[in-house]
Amino acid sequence: MPELPEVETLRRLLGRQVSGKCIEKVRFGVKPVTMQPGPAGVRRNLLGATVLGVGRRGKYLVFHLSNDRKLVLHLGMSGQVRRFGRDPMQRHEHMRLEFSDGQTVSFVDARRFGRVCVTDDGVLPRPVKGMERLGPEPIEKEYTAAYLGAHLRGRKARVKSLLLDQRVACGVGNIYSDEALHRAGIRPDRQAGSLKPSEVCRLTKALGGVLKDGIRWCGTTMKDGGYVLVDGSAGSFQNRLQVYGREGERCRRRGCAGVVRRQRIGGRSTHFCPACQK
Ligand SMILES: [Zn+2]
């Protein structure tokens, strides 16, 4: 599932590609994913509008339009934004925008958990389900140890599970939570409330750090597919992962002889090093 670095990478690529361009045509696949307010309404709100810029909030991509509407894409589990030019509509392609200069942008999603929403009053995040519950992002200045600590204090839940809550760590999912906990040297199955202030501080820094590194390397593309760049190429942060997807391999922390273990926590596959994460 795309997390903050993947969506941010797409935002940057799309911003360069479509800003200042007018949407001339909107096409839909045979059985498109859930759209708000339905395909006909989406088309009516997009046609003739110029993209002023592409933003992002958590894992949502937000196209700001000249008609005061916003087009919001949530990529779900396996959603992609691709560019197919004038080729015939592809399998699993749900929506294609054609711009006045002939460029296109397509939303593709094989597993169909993604969503397409157009706000009709220019106000965000209210009209888009899920967006109203997003906290600050760990890459923002507002995200402090005090903020994270307030969400962990007194909680019996595992720290890993809490990091997946978008109010606690907006934009963070399964990959970057495992990487941040490893970087901070904290076991994912610790009770959240048991973290000492110094550990909360390390975790705050680690969250921001892994997300920024993920953006720098254009996101994580695992072998089982899912996230790719707009031209179909892969990100490269997967080559720098310390624990995620590395079960049975040596821990990459300098001086650590541990072997990465995988365990289910809160229903999610979790990777950590039992030797250097306490
Ligand atoms: Zn280790």
Short mmCIF file of C-alpha atoms and ligand atoms in Angstrom, two decimals:
data_model
loop_
_atom_site.label_atom_id
_atom_site.label_comp_id
_atom_site.label_asym_id
_atom_site.label_seq_id
_atom_site.Cartn_x
_atom_site.Cartn_y
_atom_site.Cartn_z
CA MET A 1 0.00 0.00 0.00
CA PRO A 2 1.45 3.39 -0.94
CA GLU A 3 2.52 5.43 2.09
CA LEU A 4 3.55 9.07 2.40
CA PRO A 5 6.87 8.84 0.45
CA GLU A 6 5.21 7.07 -2.47
CA VAL A 7 2.30 9.51 -2.69
CA GLU A 8 4.67 12.47 -2.27
CA THR A 9 6.85 11.16 -5.10
CA LEU A 10 3.78 10.91 -7.36
CA ARG A 11 2.71 14.39 -6.30
CA ARG A 12 6.03 15.86 -7.40
CA LEU A 13 6.03 14.04 -10.73
CA LEU A 14 2.40 14.94 -11.48
CA GLY A 15 2.85 18.54 -10.39
CA ARG A 16 5.51 18.97 -13.05
CA GLN A 17 3.52 17.11 -15.66
CA VAL A 18 0.02 18.58 -15.44
CA SER A 19 0.17 21.95 -13.65
CA GLY A 20 -1.19 24.71 -15.86
CA LYS A 21 -2.91 22.27 -18.20
CA CYS A 22 -6.60 22.07 -19.03
CA ILE A 23 -8.59 18.82 -18.71
CA GLU A 24 -10.16 18.26 -22.10
CA LYS A 25 -11.53 14.76 -21.82
CA VAL A 26 -12.44 12.36 -19.00
CA ARG A 27 -12.79 8.65 -19.74
CA PHE A 28 -13.83 5.84 -17.43
CA GLY A 29 -13.16 2.08 -17.40
CA VAL A 30 -15.91 -0.48 -17.83
CA LYS A 31 -16.49 -0.92 -14.10
CA PRO A 32 -14.82 2.01 -12.32
CA VAL A 33 -14.07 2.14 -8.58
CA THR A 34 -16.24 4.12 -6.20
CA MET A 35 -16.42 7.73 -7.29
CA GLN A 36 -17.86 10.70 -5.49
CA PRO A 37 -20.16 12.14 -6.79
CA GLY A 38 -20.38 9.32 -9.38
CA PRO A 39 -18.67 9.19 -12.81
CA ALA A 40 -21.03 11.66 -14.47
CA GLY A 41 -20.58 14.18 -11.66
CA VAL A 42 -16.82 13.68 -11.65
CA ARG A 43 -16.66 14.33 -15.41
CA ARG A 44 -18.89 17.42 -15.17
CA ASN A 45 -16.68 18.90 -12.43
CA LEU A 46 -13.40 18.20 -14.21
CA LEU A 47 -14.09 19.07 -17.86
CA GLY A 48 -12.62 22.40 -18.89
CA ALA A 49 -10.83 22.94 -15.57
CA THR A 50 -7.14 23.79 -15.44
CA VAL A 51 -4.89 22.07 -12.88
CA LEU A 52 -3.35 24.82 -10.73
CA GLY A 53 -1.13 22.44 -8.80
CA VAL A 54 -0.96 19.03 -7.17
CA GLY A 55 -0.92 18.73 -3.39
CA ARG A 56 -1.05 15.94 -0.87
CA ARG A 57 -2.48 15.27 2.56
CA GLY A 58 -1.33 12.03 4.21
CA LYS A 59 -1.83 9.33 1.59
CA TYR A 60 -4.30 11.43 -0.45
CA LEU A 61 -3.30 13.15 -3.69
CA VAL A 62 -5.11 16.46 -4.21
CA PHE A 63 -5.38 18.20 -7.61
CA HIS A 64 -6.26 21.87 -7.17
CA LEU A 65 -8.45 23.05 -10.05
CA SER A 66 -9.18 26.46 -11.55
CA ASN A 67 -12.93 26.04 -10.92
CA ASP A 68 -12.34 25.87 -7.13
CA ARG A 69 -12.96 22.13 -7.12
CA LYS A 70 -10.42 19.62 -5.88
CA LEU A 71 -9.86 16.18 -7.35
CA VAL A 72 -8.80 13.78 -4.59
CA LEU A 73 -7.29 10.37 -5.31
CA HIS A 74 -6.79 7.74 -2.65
CA LEU A 75 -4.68 4.90 -4.01
CA GLY A 76 -5.99 2.28 -1.57
CA MET A 77 -3.99 -0.97 -1.49
CA SER A 78 -2.66 -1.14 -5.02
CA GLY A 79 -3.67 2.05 -6.83
CA GLN A 80 -1.31 3.56 -9.41
CA VAL A 81 -1.16 6.77 -11.38
CA ARG A 82 0.15 6.04 -14.88
CA ARG A 83 0.52 7.62 -18.27
CA PHE A 84 -0.74 5.66 -21.27
CA GLY A 85 -0.94 8.40 -23.89
CA ARG A 86 -3.54 7.66 -26.53
CA ASP A 87 -3.36 3.88 -26.10
CA PRO A 88 -6.65 2.02 -25.68
CA MET A 89 -7.98 1.91 -22.09
CA GLN A 90 -5.99 -0.67 -20.11
CA ARG A 91 -7.12 -3.48 -17.86
CA HIS A 92 -7.92 -2.14 -14.34
CA GLU A 93 -7.79 1.45 -15.62
CA HIS A 94 -10.64 3.31 -13.92
CA MET A 95 -10.25 6.89 -15.07
CA ARG A 96 -8.16 8.71 -17.67
CA LEU A 97 -7.76 12.46 -17.88
CA GLU A 98 -6.71 13.88 -21.25
CA PHE A 99 -5.13 17.31 -21.27
CA SER A 100 -5.17 19.97 -23.97
CA ASP A 101 -1.56 19.21 -24.95
CA GLY A 102 -2.32 15.52 -25.52
CA GLN A 103 -0.82 14.31 -22.21
CA THR A 104 -2.83 11.85 -20.16
CA VAL A 105 -3.00 10.72 -16.55
CA SER A 106 -4.68 7.47 -15.59
CA PHE A 107 -5.83 5.98 -12.32
CA VAL A 108 -5.26 2.21 -12.28
CA ASP A 109 -6.23 -0.12 -9.44
CA ALA A 110 -6.37 -3.92 -9.72
CA ARG A 111 -7.64 -4.50 -6.19
CA ARG A 112 -10.24 -1.73 -6.33
CA PHE A 113 -9.74 -0.26 -2.83
CA GLY A 114 -8.83 3.15 -4.27
CA ARG A 115 -11.24 6.09 -4.52
CA VAL A 116 -11.80 9.11 -6.72
CA CYS A 117 -13.54 12.15 -5.21
CA VAL A 118 -14.27 15.62 -6.51
CA THR A 119 -15.19 18.16 -3.87
CA ASP A 120 -17.94 20.43 -5.06
CA ASP A 121 -17.35 23.38 -2.76
CA GLY A 122 -13.61 23.68 -2.73
CA VAL A 123 -13.49 22.83 0.97
CA LEU A 124 -11.19 20.09 2.16
CA PRO A 125 -10.98 17.77 3.98
CA ARG A 126 -14.63 17.67 5.03
CA PRO A 127 -16.20 16.02 2.00
CA VAL A 128 -13.73 13.16 1.63
CA LYS A 129 -14.25 10.18 3.91
CA GLY A 130 -11.20 9.51 6.10
CA MET A 131 -9.44 12.80 5.44
CA GLU A 132 -10.93 14.60 8.43
CA ARG A 133 -9.15 12.27 10.85
CA LEU A 134 -5.57 12.98 9.74
CA GLY A 135 -3.09 14.30 12.30
CA PRO A 136 0.09 16.25 11.51
CA GLU A 137 2.70 14.45 9.39
CA PRO A 138 5.99 13.33 10.94
CA ILE A 139 7.87 15.35 8.28
CA GLU A 140 6.23 18.59 9.49
CA LYS A 141 7.59 20.93 12.18
CA GLU A 142 4.30 20.60 14.09
CA TYR A 143 5.08 16.93 14.65
CA THR A 144 6.90 16.92 17.99
CA ALA A 145 7.79 14.37 20.65
CA ALA A 146 5.13 16.03 22.79
CA TYR A 147 2.51 15.30 20.12
CA LEU A 148 3.54 11.67 19.67
CA GLY A 149 3.99 11.17 23.41
CA ALA A 150 0.47 12.41 24.12
CA HIS A 151 -0.90 9.72 21.80
CA LEU A 152 1.18 6.90 23.29
CA ARG A 153 0.88 7.76 26.99
CA GLY A 154 -1.11 5.27 29.04
CA ARG A 155 -1.93 3.11 26.02
CA LYS A 156 -1.74 -0.66 26.33
CA ALA A 157 -1.79 -1.23 22.56
CA ARG A 158 1.43 -2.22 20.79
CA VAL A 159 3.40 0.77 19.61
CA LYS A 160 3.46 -0.60 16.04
CA SER A 161 -0.35 -0.71 15.91
CA LEU A 162 -0.67 2.86 17.13
CA LEU A 163 1.78 4.14 14.51
CA LEU A 164 -0.62 2.90 11.81
CA ASP A 165 -3.36 5.19 13.15
CA GLN A 166 -3.46 8.22 10.82
CA ARG A 167 -4.14 10.56 13.74
CA VAL A 168 -0.94 9.37 15.46
CA ALA A 169 1.42 9.21 12.47
CA CYS A 170 -0.25 10.57 9.35
CA GLY A 171 1.08 9.03 6.13
CA VAL A 172 2.82 6.12 7.87
CA GLY A 173 1.91 2.53 6.96
CA ASN A 174 3.37 -0.93 7.42
CA ILE A 175 6.76 -0.39 5.79
CA TYR A 176 7.79 2.94 7.30
CA SER A 177 6.50 2.07 10.80
CA ASP A 178 8.77 -1.02 10.86
CA GLU A 179 11.70 1.00 9.56
CA ALA A 180 11.16 3.84 12.05
CA LEU A 181 10.95 1.47 15.02
CA HIS A 182 14.17 -0.21 13.90
CA ARG A 183 15.92 3.13 13.46
CA ALA A 184 14.77 4.14 16.96
CA GLY A 185 15.83 0.78 18.45
CA ILE A 186 12.35 0.02 19.80
CA ARG A 187 10.58 -3.34 19.59
CA PRO A 188 7.27 -3.08 17.70
CA ASP A 189 5.45 -5.24 20.27
CA ARG A 190 6.20 -2.90 23.19
CA GLN A 191 3.16 -1.48 24.94
CA ALA A 192 2.93 2.10 23.67
CA GLY A 193 2.56 3.48 27.19
CA SER A 194 5.84 1.87 28.30
CA LEU A 195 8.02 4.07 26.10
CA LYS A 196 10.33 6.39 28.03
CA PRO A 197 10.49 10.08 27.04
CA SER A 198 13.90 9.52 25.44
CA GLU A 199 12.45 6.69 23.34
CA VAL A 200 9.49 8.80 22.25
CA CYS A 201 12.00 11.44 21.19
CA ARG A 202 14.03 8.93 19.16
CA LEU A 203 10.88 7.54 17.55
CA THR A 204 9.67 11.03 16.59
CA LYS A 205 12.97 11.72 14.82
CA ALA A 206 13.06 8.25 13.26
CA LEU A 207 9.57 8.64 11.77
CA GLY A 208 10.45 11.92 10.11
CA GLY A 209 13.81 10.54 9.02
CA VAL A 210 12.58 7.37 7.31
CA LEU A 211 9.78 9.25 5.53
CA LYS A 212 12.22 11.87 4.22
CA ASP A 213 14.65 9.17 3.11
CA GLY A 214 11.78 7.34 1.42
CA ILE A 215 10.90 10.51 -0.52
CA ARG A 216 14.55 11.07 -1.43
CA TRP A 217 14.72 7.60 -2.99
CA CYS A 218 11.33 7.94 -4.74
CA GLY A 219 9.48 5.47 -2.53
CA THR A 220 9.48 1.72 -2.03
CA THR A 221 8.55 -0.74 -4.78
CA MET A 222 8.33 -4.30 -3.43
CA LYS A 223 8.48 -7.36 -5.68
CA ASP A 224 4.76 -8.07 -5.30
CA GLY A 225 4.05 -4.91 -7.29
CA GLY A 226 1.69 -2.12 -6.35
CA TYR A 227 3.56 1.14 -6.23
CA VAL A 228 5.35 2.38 -9.37
CA LEU A 229 6.23 5.82 -10.69
CA VAL A 230 4.05 7.51 -13.32
CA ASP A 231 6.13 6.01 -16.17
CA GLY A 232 5.89 2.52 -14.67
CA SER A 233 9.44 2.46 -13.29
CA ALA A 234 10.24 1.46 -9.70
CA GLY A 235 11.23 3.54 -6.68
CA SER A 236 14.51 2.60 -5.01
CA PHE A 237 14.04 2.80 -1.24
CA GLN A 238 13.45 -0.98 -1.16
CA ASN A 239 17.23 -1.34 -1.59
CA ARG A 240 17.78 0.61 1.62
CA LEU A 241 15.23 -1.05 3.89
CA GLN A 242 16.77 -2.21 7.16
CA VAL A 243 14.14 -4.74 8.27
CA TYR A 244 10.97 -4.64 6.18
CA GLY A 245 10.74 -7.66 3.84
CA ARG A 246 14.08 -9.02 5.15
CA GLU A 247 12.93 -11.91 7.37
CA GLY A 248 15.81 -14.31 8.14
CA GLU A 249 18.46 -11.89 6.85
CA ARG A 250 21.17 -10.17 8.85
CA CYS A 251 20.26 -6.89 10.53
CA ARG A 252 21.86 -3.97 8.67
CA ARG A 253 22.69 -1.93 11.75
CA ARG A 254 26.44 -1.49 12.03
CA GLY A 255 27.84 -3.83 14.67
CA CYS A 256 24.59 -5.79 15.13
CA ALA A 257 24.69 -9.55 14.51
CA GLY A 258 20.93 -10.00 14.83
CA VAL A 259 18.66 -11.73 12.32
CA VAL A 260 15.45 -10.03 11.19
CA ARG A 261 12.30 -11.69 12.50
CA ARG A 262 8.75 -11.43 11.18
CA GLN A 263 5.76 -11.53 13.48
CA ARG A 264 2.09 -10.59 13.17
CA ILE A 265 1.17 -7.59 15.29
CA GLY A 266 -2.35 -6.22 15.19
CA GLY A 267 -3.00 -8.35 12.11
CA ARG A 268 -0.07 -6.79 10.21
CA SER A 269 3.11 -8.51 9.18
CA THR A 270 5.85 -6.82 11.21
CA HIS A 271 9.63 -6.99 10.80
CA PHE A 272 12.20 -6.24 13.49
CA CYS A 273 15.61 -7.18 14.86
CA PRO A 274 15.34 -8.84 18.31
CA ALA A 275 19.01 -8.05 18.98
CA CYS A 276 19.06 -4.25 18.66
CA GLN A 277 15.41 -3.31 19.20
CA LYS A 278 14.49 -3.26 22.88
ZN ZN B 1 19.88 -5.36 14.78
#
